[in-house]
Amino acid sequence: MSNSDELACQTQIDYSTVPVQDRFIPFRVELDLDLSNLTPGPGENQRFCYRLTGIGEDNNDFIDLSHWVLSLCEEITADEIVNIAVTIDGESQPVSFGPDGNVTLFRPPAVDPPTGCSGLKFDFGLSKVEGAEDSIGLFCFELTAPYPVGAVEVCLFGGGQTARGLSICGPVCPPPLVLTKQCPEPDDTFFVVGDVVTITLRLTNEGDEEITDISVSDTIRVPGDVTVSGLMVQPPPTSIAPPLGPYSGTDVVVSWTGLAVGAGATLVLQITFVILAAPVQGSVVTNLEAALNGVVQPGLTCEIPVIGEDLRRRGISSSDLWA
């Protein structure tokens, strides 16, 4: 769970003071941090729960709520949205999710026609009068893949009018980060004892603002018939596990946290080690797929072929060994 002290966005907004054609759609919107799960653990879904409360009076200055729309990252698909639940004054409501349902996803450029807003539409009415029957609604949904949490717009509709412009914490698109990997190439077909191996990761910020608090991890799988030295890592990592080499018959995980990359800039991460022992018949050290902010990036696996020096001198190639 996350708490409000860790979030760079509002967990409560109030439309009761935002005029719409000299009237108000007087609802307070809150992200319930106790019911939400913003930072899910393994096997958990990310969950958002919002409470809307009518805080107006029974007069013509205020308008009942007809429906509302929560802006979402435009990359979120309907298949990722699960376990939608709505309660009005504590009573569970039937939910139908789809184009003709009472919960609908509008992905840009599509918009909810009355409001002109894209996002997740909840078509449930609430009373404007504070303390009245049907004046409190709780709206929850889960995402099968976690998204960063940031400011998303809330649009309210009632009486033919739209209130918009206030934002609350919700799922936003991941920052424009690109992680690439450059695998080392040996002078010959193989690396041999004494050779230095350097793996280079490049983290590029393609956006126009600095991105902070980035995490990257990379894993080197060393087979039992190969021994490599301890790792030299730049910039210094947050952790190396196991922490000390030499390594043989193990996966070595290098992790960086708290990284920052300026707008349009590239941060270079390097892992270097020395081959200390190599098999007679050849083997492969595997540099597994790296992870960015906890999400594995496909296509970043590479192989580092290792062989005894005597076989390379005789001109034996990898195709000879693994034919």
C-alpha positions as a LaTeX table, in Angstrom:
\begin{tabular}{lrrr}
\hline
Residue & $x$ (\AA) & $y$ (\AA) & $z$ (\AA) \\
\hline
Met1 & 0.00 & 0.00 & 0.00 \\
Ser2 & 1.03 & 3.59 & $-0.56$ \\
Asn3 & 0.21 & 6.52 & 1.69 \\
Ser4 & $-0.39$ & 10.12 & 0.75 \\
Asp5 & 3.01 & 11.25 & 2.01 \\
Glu6 & 4.65 & 9.25 & $-0.79$ \\
Leu7 & 2.44 & 10.53 & $-3.63$ \\
Ala8 & 3.13 & 13.57 & $-5.77$ \\
Cys9 & $-0.59$ & 14.03 & $-6.51$ \\
Gln10 & $-3.80$ & 14.85 & $-4.66$ \\
Thr11 & $-5.77$ & 12.10 & $-2.92$ \\
Gln12 & $-8.82$ & 14.35 & $-2.41$ \\
Ile13 & $-10.44$ & 17.02 & $-4.59$ \\
Asp14 & $-13.55$ & 19.15 & $-4.07$ \\
Tyr15 & $-15.81$ & 20.32 & $-6.90$ \\
Ser16 & $-18.28$ & 22.05 & $-4.55$ \\
Thr17 & $-16.48$ & 25.36 & $-5.08$ \\
Val18 & $-15.89$ & 25.07 & $-8.84$ \\
Pro19 & $-18.67$ & 26.99 & $-10.64$ \\
Val20 & $-20.32$ & 25.60 & $-13.78$ \\
Gln21 & $-22.55$ & 28.18 & $-15.46$ \\
Asp22 & $-22.97$ & 29.85 & $-12.03$ \\
Arg23 & $-24.01$ & 26.53 & $-10.48$ \\
Phe24 & $-22.08$ & 23.69 & $-8.85$ \\
Ile25 & $-21.85$ & 19.88 & $-9.05$ \\
Pro26 & $-20.98$ & 19.68 & $-5.34$ \\
Phe27 & $-19.04$ & 16.45 & $-4.88$ \\
Arg28 & $-15.90$ & 15.57 & $-3.01$ \\
Val29 & $-13.77$ & 12.86 & $-4.66$ \\
Glu30 & $-11.33$ & 10.84 & $-2.52$ \\
Leu31 & $-8.86$ & 8.08 & $-3.29$ \\
Asp32 & $-9.32$ & 5.58 & $-0.45$ \\
Leu33 & $-5.75$ & 4.55 & 0.39 \\
Asp34 & $-6.90$ & 1.85 & 2.80 \\
Leu35 & $-8.92$ & 0.04 & 0.13 \\
Ser36 & $-6.53$ & 0.75 & $-2.75$ \\
Asn37 & $-3.37$ & $-1.20$ & $-3.54$ \\
Leu38 & $-1.18$ & 1.18 & $-5.51$ \\
Thr39 & 2.04 & $-0.83$ & $-5.25$ \\
Pro40 & 0.97 & $-4.48$ & $-5.63$ \\
Gly41 & 3.18 & $-7.36$ & $-4.64$ \\
Pro42 & 3.81 & $-10.53$ & $-6.66$ \\
Gly43 & 0.55 & $-12.09$ & $-7.83$ \\
Glu44 & $-1.52$ & $-9.04$ & $-6.85$ \\
Asn45 & $-3.45$ & $-6.61$ & $-9.04$ \\
Gln46 & $-3.12$ & $-2.87$ & $-8.72$ \\
Arg47 & $-6.35$ & $-1.50$ & $-7.19$ \\
Phe48 & $-7.89$ & 1.98 & $-7.12$ \\
Cys49 & $-10.92$ & 2.86 & $-4.97$ \\
Tyr50 & $-12.59$ & 6.27 & $-5.20$ \\
Arg51 & $-15.29$ & 7.62 & $-2.91$ \\
Leu52 & $-17.63$ & 10.34 & $-4.24$ \\
Thr53 & $-19.68$ & 12.22 & $-1.66$ \\
Gly54 & $-22.41$ & 14.79 & $-2.26$ \\
Ile55 & $-21.74$ & 17.82 & $-0.05$ \\
Gly56 & $-24.28$ & 20.33 & $-1.42$ \\
Glu57 & $-27.65$ & 21.63 & $-0.31$ \\
Asp58 & $-31.18$ & 21.11 & $-1.59$ \\
Asn59 & $-31.43$ & 24.25 & $-3.69$ \\
Asn60 & $-31.06$ & 25.30 & $-7.33$ \\
Asp61 & $-27.43$ & 26.35 & $-6.93$ \\
Phe62 & $-26.41$ & 22.68 & $-6.81$ \\
Ile63 & $-26.77$ & 19.84 & $-9.33$ \\
Asp64 & $-27.13$ & 16.08 & $-8.77$ \\
Leu65 & $-24.44$ & 13.85 & $-10.30$ \\
Ser66 & $-25.48$ & 11.91 & $-13.38$ \\
His67 & $-22.16$ & 10.18 & $-14.11$ \\
Trp68 & $-18.41$ & 10.76 & $-13.86$ \\
Val69 & $-15.26$ & 9.96 & $-15.84$ \\
Leu70 & $-11.81$ & 9.16 & $-14.46$ \\
Ser71 & $-8.97$ & 9.89 & $-16.85$ \\
Leu72 & $-6.58$ & 6.94 & $-17.36$ \\
Cys73 & $-3.32$ & 6.31 & $-19.15$ \\
Glu74 & $-4.34$ & 5.95 & $-22.80$ \\
Glu75 & $-2.30$ & 2.73 & $-23.04$ \\
Ile76 & $-4.66$ & 0.89 & $-20.66$ \\
Thr77 & $-6.95$ & $-1.53$ & $-22.49$ \\
Ala78 & $-10.32$ & $-2.90$ & $-21.43$ \\
Asp79 & $-8.76$ & $-6.34$ & $-20.94$ \\
Glu80 & $-6.49$ & $-4.92$ & $-18.22$ \\
Ile81 & $-9.42$ & $-3.58$ & $-16.16$ \\
Val82 & $-10.93$ & $-6.24$ & $-13.88$ \\
Asn83 & $-12.92$ & $-6.63$ & $-10.67$ \\
Ile84 & $-14.99$ & $-3.46$ & $-11.04$ \\
Ala85 & $-17.17$ & $-2.88$ & $-7.99$ \\
Val86 & $-19.63$ & $-0.09$ & $-7.19$ \\
Thr87 & $-21.55$ & 0.51 & $-3.98$ \\
Ile88 & $-24.06$ & 3.29 & $-3.29$ \\
Asp89 & $-24.53$ & 4.07 & 0.39 \\
Gly90 & $-22.91$ & 0.72 & 1.15 \\
Glu91 & $-25.17$ & $-1.34$ & $-1.14$ \\
Ser92 & $-23.54$ & $-3.25$ & $-3.98$ \\
Gln93 & $-24.68$ & $-2.25$ & $-7.46$ \\
Pro94 & $-24.86$ & $-4.42$ & $-10.61$ \\
Val95 & $-21.97$ & $-3.60$ & $-12.94$ \\
Ser96 & $-21.89$ & $-4.09$ & $-16.70$ \\
Phe97 & $-18.53$ & $-3.24$ & $-18.29$ \\
Gly98 & $-18.51$ & $-2.51$ & $-22.01$ \\
Pro99 & $-19.61$ & $-0.05$ & $-24.72$ \\
Asp100 & $-23.28$ & $-0.37$ & $-23.70$ \\
Gly101 & $-22.72$ & $-0.93$ & $-19.99$ \\
Asn102 & $-22.87$ & 1.32 & $-16.97$ \\
Val103 & $-19.05$ & 1.29 & $-16.88$ \\
Thr104 & $-17.37$ & 2.19 & $-20.17$ \\
Leu105 & $-13.78$ & 2.81 & $-21.24$ \\
Phe106 & $-13.16$ & 5.69 & $-23.63$ \\
Arg107 & $-9.61$ & 5.54 & $-25.02$ \\
Pro108 & $-8.33$ & 8.63 & $-26.85$ \\
Pro109 & $-9.36$ & 9.92 & $-29.29$ \\
Ala110 & $-12.74$ & 8.53 & $-28.17$ \\
Val111 & $-14.53$ & 10.62 & $-25.53$ \\
Asp112 & $-17.62$ & 10.46 & $-23.37$ \\
Pro113 & $-19.95$ & 12.67 & $-25.48$ \\
Pro114 & $-21.55$ & 14.76 & $-22.71$ \\
Thr115 & $-18.27$ & 15.66 & $-21.00$ \\
Gly116 & $-15.73$ & 15.45 & $-23.81$ \\
Cys117 & $-13.50$ & 13.47 & $-21.42$ \\
Ser118 & $-11.63$ & 10.23 & $-22.12$ \\
Gly119 & $-11.18$ & 7.56 & $-19.49$ \\
Leu120 & $-13.29$ & 5.20 & $-17.38$ \\
Lys121 & $-16.94$ & 6.31 & $-17.21$ \\
Phe122 & $-19.09$ & 5.30 & $-14.23$ \\
Asp123 & $-22.74$ & 5.86 & $-15.14$ \\
Phe124 & $-24.20$ & 5.96 & $-11.62$ \\
Gly125 & $-26.17$ & 8.91 & $-10.25$ \\
Leu126 & $-25.70$ & 10.39 & $-6.78$ \\
Ser127 & $-27.67$ & 12.89 & $-4.73$ \\
Lys128 & $-26.10$ & 16.31 & $-4.35$ \\
Val129 & $-27.40$ & 16.80 & $-0.80$ \\
Glu130 & $-24.95$ & 16.08 & 1.99 \\
Gly131 & $-26.19$ & 13.22 & 4.16 \\
Ala132 & $-29.10$ & 12.36 & 1.85 \\
Glu133 & $-29.89$ & 8.87 & 0.66 \\
Asp134 & $-27.79$ & 7.85 & $-2.35$ \\
Ser135 & $-25.26$ & 10.62 & $-1.74$ \\
Ile136 & $-22.14$ & 8.44 & $-1.29$ \\
Gly137 & $-20.67$ & 6.11 & $-3.90$ \\
Leu138 & $-17.59$ & 3.89 & $-3.75$ \\
Phe139 & $-16.05$ & 2.94 & $-7.10$ \\
Cys140 & $-13.24$ & 0.36 & $-7.30$ \\
Phe141 & $-11.39$ & $-1.34$ & $-10.14$ \\
Glu142 & $-8.19$ & $-3.32$ & $-10.58$ \\
Leu143 & $-5.48$ & $-3.37$ & $-13.24$ \\
Thr144 & $-3.80$ & $-6.64$ & $-14.16$ \\
Ala145 & $-0.49$ & $-4.80$ & $-14.74$ \\
Pro146 & 0.70 & $-1.99$ & $-12.46$ \\
Tyr147 & 1.03 & 1.56 & $-13.77$ \\
Pro148 & 2.78 & 4.57 & $-12.25$ \\
Val149 & 0.58 & 6.74 & $-10.05$ \\
Gly150 & 0.18 & 10.41 & $-10.92$ \\
Ala151 & $-2.36$ & 13.16 & $-11.48$ \\
Val152 & $-5.41$ & 12.25 & $-13.62$ \\
Glu153 & $-8.42$ & 14.45 & $-14.37$ \\
Val154 & $-11.87$ & 13.81 & $-12.90$ \\
Cys155 & $-14.90$ & 14.96 & $-14.93$ \\
Leu156 & $-18.35$ & 15.23 & $-13.35$ \\
Phe157 & $-21.62$ & 15.50 & $-15.31$ \\
Gly158 & $-25.07$ & 16.50 & $-14.13$ \\
Gly159 & $-27.96$ & 18.74 & $-15.20$ \\
Gly160 & $-26.52$ & 19.01 & $-18.69$ \\
Gln161 & $-23.34$ & 20.57 & $-17.30$ \\
Thr162 & $-19.75$ & 19.33 & $-16.97$ \\
Ala163 & $-17.32$ & 20.13 & $-14.18$ \\
Arg164 & $-13.70$ & 19.41 & $-15.01$ \\
Gly165 & $-10.19$ & 20.66 & $-14.38$ \\
Leu166 & $-9.38$ & 19.01 & $-11.02$ \\
Ser167 & $-7.02$ & 16.04 & $-10.85$ \\
Ile168 & $-6.56$ & 13.19 & $-8.38$ \\
Cys169 & $-4.07$ & 10.32 & $-8.05$ \\
Gly170 & $-4.65$ & 7.60 & $-10.62$ \\
Pro171 & $-2.89$ & 5.37 & $-13.16$ \\
Val172 & $-0.69$ & 7.29 & $-15.59$ \\
Cys173 & 1.45 & 6.12 & $-18.49$ \\
Pro174 & 5.01 & 5.00 & $-17.80$ \\
Pro175 & 7.66 & 7.65 & $-18.45$ \\
Pro176 & 9.30 & 7.63 & $-21.90$ \\
Leu177 & 12.29 & 5.52 & $-20.89$ \\
Val178 & 14.11 & 3.16 & $-23.24$ \\
Leu179 & 16.58 & 0.53 & $-22.00$ \\
Thr180 & 19.01 & $-1.09$ & $-24.47$ \\
Lys181 & 21.84 & $-3.57$ & $-24.01$ \\
Gln182 & 25.12 & $-3.95$ & $-25.86$ \\
Cys183 & 26.55 & $-7.45$ & $-25.55$ \\
Pro184 & 30.31 & $-7.96$ & $-25.71$ \\
Glu185 & 31.97 & $-9.55$ & $-28.71$ \\
Pro186 & 35.16 & $-11.67$ & $-28.34$ \\
Asp187 & 38.23 & $-11.14$ & $-30.48$ \\
Asp188 & 37.68 & $-14.65$ & $-31.82$ \\
Thr189 & 34.65 & $-16.96$ & $-31.61$ \\
Phe190 & 34.98 & $-17.32$ & $-27.84$ \\
Phe191 & 36.11 & $-15.58$ & $-24.68$ \\
Val192 & 38.98 & $-17.37$ & $-22.93$ \\
Val193 & 40.68 & $-17.26$ & $-19.53$ \\
Gly194 & 42.01 & $-13.78$ & $-18.87$ \\
Asp195 & 39.60 & $-12.01$ & $-21.22$ \\
Val196 & 37.73 & $-8.98$ & $-19.89$ \\
Val197 & 33.97 & $-8.93$ & $-20.55$ \\
Thr198 & 31.96 & $-5.69$ & $-20.43$ \\
Ile199 & 28.16 & $-5.54$ & $-20.68$ \\
Thr200 & 26.76 & $-2.06$ & $-21.43$ \\
Leu201 & 23.22 & $-0.90$ & $-20.67$ \\
Arg202 & 21.96 & 2.44 & $-21.95$ \\
Leu203 & 18.98 & 4.13 & $-20.31$ \\
Thr204 & 17.56 & 6.91 & $-22.52$ \\
Asn205 & 14.95 & 9.49 & $-21.53$ \\
Glu206 & 13.03 & 10.37 & $-24.68$ \\
Gly207 & 10.81 & 12.84 & $-22.84$ \\
Asp208 & 11.17 & 16.56 & $-22.25$ \\
Glu209 & 11.45 & 16.42 & $-18.44$ \\
Glu210 & 13.93 & 14.82 & $-16.06$ \\
Ile211 & 12.88 & 11.39 & $-14.79$ \\
Thr212 & 13.93 & 10.34 & $-11.29$ \\
Asp213 & 13.66 & 7.34 & $-8.97$ \\
Ile214 & 14.38 & 4.84 & $-11.76$ \\
Ser215 & 15.35 & 1.24 & $-11.01$ \\
Val216 & 17.28 & $-1.11$ & $-13.31$ \\
Ser217 & 18.41 & $-4.68$ & $-12.73$ \\
Asp218 & 20.45 & $-7.11$ & $-14.82$ \\
Thr219 & 21.27 & $-10.79$ & $-14.24$ \\
Ile220 & 24.32 & $-12.78$ & $-15.31$ \\
Arg221 & 23.93 & $-16.58$ & $-15.29$ \\
Val222 & 27.32 & $-18.26$ & $-14.78$ \\
Pro223 & 27.34 & $-22.03$ & $-15.47$ \\
Gly224 & 29.07 & $-24.47$ & $-13.17$ \\
Asp225 & 31.95 & $-25.12$ & $-15.56$ \\
Val226 & 32.88 & $-21.43$ & $-15.83$ \\
Thr227 & 34.37 & $-19.13$ & $-13.18$ \\
Val228 & 34.31 & $-15.34$ & $-13.46$ \\
Ser229 & 35.74 & $-12.68$ & $-11.19$ \\
Gly230 & 33.86 & $-10.33$ & $-8.95$ \\
Leu231 & 32.05 & $-7.55$ & $-10.82$ \\
Met232 & 33.18 & $-4.00$ & $-11.46$ \\
Val233 & 30.05 & $-1.89$ & $-11.92$ \\
Gln234 & 29.63 & 1.75 & $-12.98$ \\
Pro235 & 27.88 & 3.72 & $-11.73$ \\
Pro236 & 28.05 & 1.97 & $-8.33$ \\
Pro237 & 25.03 & $-0.30$ & $-7.94$ \\
Thr238 & 22.60 & $-0.41$ & $-5.04$ \\
Ser239 & 23.30 & $-4.13$ & $-4.66$ \\
Ile240 & 25.05 & $-7.15$ & $-6.14$ \\
Ala241 & 23.67 & $-10.55$ & $-5.12$ \\
Pro242 & 25.58 & $-12.63$ & $-4.23$ \\
Pro243 & 27.73 & $-9.71$ & $-3.12$ \\
Leu244 & 31.21 & $-11.23$ & $-3.57$ \\
Gly245 & 32.92 & $-13.16$ & $-6.39$ \\
Pro246 & 34.42 & $-15.17$ & $-7.89$ \\
Tyr247 & 31.21 & $-16.68$ & $-9.29$ \\
Ser248 & 30.49 & $-20.14$ & $-10.68$ \\
Gly249 & 27.22 & $-22.03$ & $-11.01$ \\
Thr250 & 25.06 & $-19.08$ & $-9.91$ \\
Asp251 & 22.92 & $-16.15$ & $-11.08$ \\
Val252 & 24.43 & $-12.77$ & $-10.18$ \\
Val253 & 21.88 & $-9.95$ & $-9.95$ \\
Val254 & 23.04 & $-6.33$ & $-10.25$ \\
Ser255 & 20.53 & $-3.67$ & $-9.17$ \\
Trp256 & 20.46 & 0.11 & $-9.36$ \\
Thr257 & 17.76 & 2.22 & $-7.67$ \\
Gly258 & 17.19 & 5.95 & $-7.41$ \\
Leu259 & 18.64 & 6.68 & $-10.85$ \\
Ala260 & 17.87 & 9.95 & $-12.64$ \\
Val261 & 18.09 & 10.80 & $-16.35$ \\
Gly262 & 17.71 & 14.31 & $-17.71$ \\
Ala263 & 15.43 & 15.23 & $-20.61$ \\
Gly264 & 16.81 & 13.80 & $-23.83$ \\
Ala265 & 19.82 & 12.33 & $-22.02$ \\
Thr266 & 21.29 & 8.82 & $-21.85$ \\
Leu267 & 22.74 & 7.16 & $-18.74$ \\
Val268 & 25.34 & 4.43 & $-19.38$ \\
Leu269 & 25.52 & 1.45 & $-16.98$ \\
Gln270 & 28.41 & $-1.02$ & $-17.27$ \\
Ile271 & 29.18 & $-4.40$ & $-15.74$ \\
Thr272 & 32.73 & $-5.77$ & $-16.17$ \\
Phe273 & 34.26 & $-9.08$ & $-15.14$ \\
Val274 & 37.21 & $-11.35$ & $-16.04$ \\
Ile275 & 37.02 & $-14.97$ & $-17.18$ \\
Leu276 & 38.98 & $-16.96$ & $-14.55$ \\
Ala277 & 38.27 & $-20.51$ & $-15.70$ \\
Ala278 & 36.83 & $-21.92$ & $-18.90$ \\
Pro279 & 35.75 & $-25.43$ & $-19.94$ \\
Val280 & 37.61 & $-27.54$ & $-22.46$ \\
Gln281 & 34.51 & $-28.10$ & $-24.63$ \\
Gly282 & 33.05 & $-24.65$ & $-24.35$ \\
Ser283 & 30.08 & $-23.18$ & $-22.47$ \\
Val284 & 27.89 & $-20.09$ & $-22.38$ \\
Val285 & 27.56 & $-17.34$ & $-19.79$ \\
Thr286 & 24.07 & $-15.89$ & $-20.27$ \\
Asn287 & 23.23 & $-12.25$ & $-19.66$ \\
Leu288 & 19.50 & $-12.51$ & $-18.95$ \\
Glu289 & 16.84 & $-9.93$ & $-19.79$ \\
Ala290 & 17.16 & $-6.71$ & $-17.81$ \\
Ala291 & 14.29 & $-5.10$ & $-15.87$ \\
Leu292 & 13.28 & $-1.44$ & $-15.87$ \\
Asn293 & 11.27 & $-0.24$ & $-12.87$ \\
Gly294 & 10.55 & $-3.87$ & $-12.02$ \\
Val295 & 9.26 & $-4.78$ & $-15.50$ \\
Val296 & 11.33 & $-7.23$ & $-17.54$ \\
Gln297 & 12.30 & $-5.78$ & $-20.92$ \\
Pro298 & 12.02 & $-8.48$ & $-23.63$ \\
Gly299 & 14.75 & $-8.91$ & $-26.19$ \\
Leu300 & 17.67 & $-7.96$ & $-23.93$ \\
Thr301 & 19.15 & $-11.44$ & $-23.46$ \\
Cys302 & 22.61 & $-12.21$ & $-24.84$ \\
Glu303 & 25.08 & $-15.11$ & $-24.71$ \\
Ile304 & 28.78 & $-14.95$ & $-23.89$ \\
Pro305 & 30.56 & $-18.06$ & $-25.30$ \\
Val306 & 33.53 & $-19.27$ & $-23.24$ \\
Ile307 & 36.14 & $-21.91$ & $-24.22$ \\
Gly308 & 39.53 & $-23.18$ & $-23.13$ \\
Glu309 & 42.48 & $-21.31$ & $-24.64$ \\
Asp310 & 43.99 & $-24.47$ & $-26.14$ \\
Leu311 & 40.92 & $-25.15$ & $-28.29$ \\
Arg312 & 40.77 & $-21.62$ & $-29.65$ \\
Arg313 & 44.40 & $-21.89$ & $-30.71$ \\
Arg314 & 43.44 & $-24.96$ & $-32.75$ \\
Gly315 & 40.79 & $-22.92$ & $-34.59$ \\
Ile316 & 37.70 & $-24.67$ & $-33.24$ \\
Ser317 & 34.54 & $-22.56$ & $-33.61$ \\
Ser318 & 31.18 & $-22.58$ & $-31.88$ \\
Ser319 & 29.56 & $-24.35$ & $-34.82$ \\
Asp320 & 32.03 & $-27.21$ & $-34.38$ \\
Leu321 & 31.09 & $-27.64$ & $-30.72$ \\
Trp322 & 27.31 & $-27.29$ & $-30.96$ \\
Ala323 & 26.67 & $-28.74$ & $-34.42$ \\
\hline
\end{tabular}
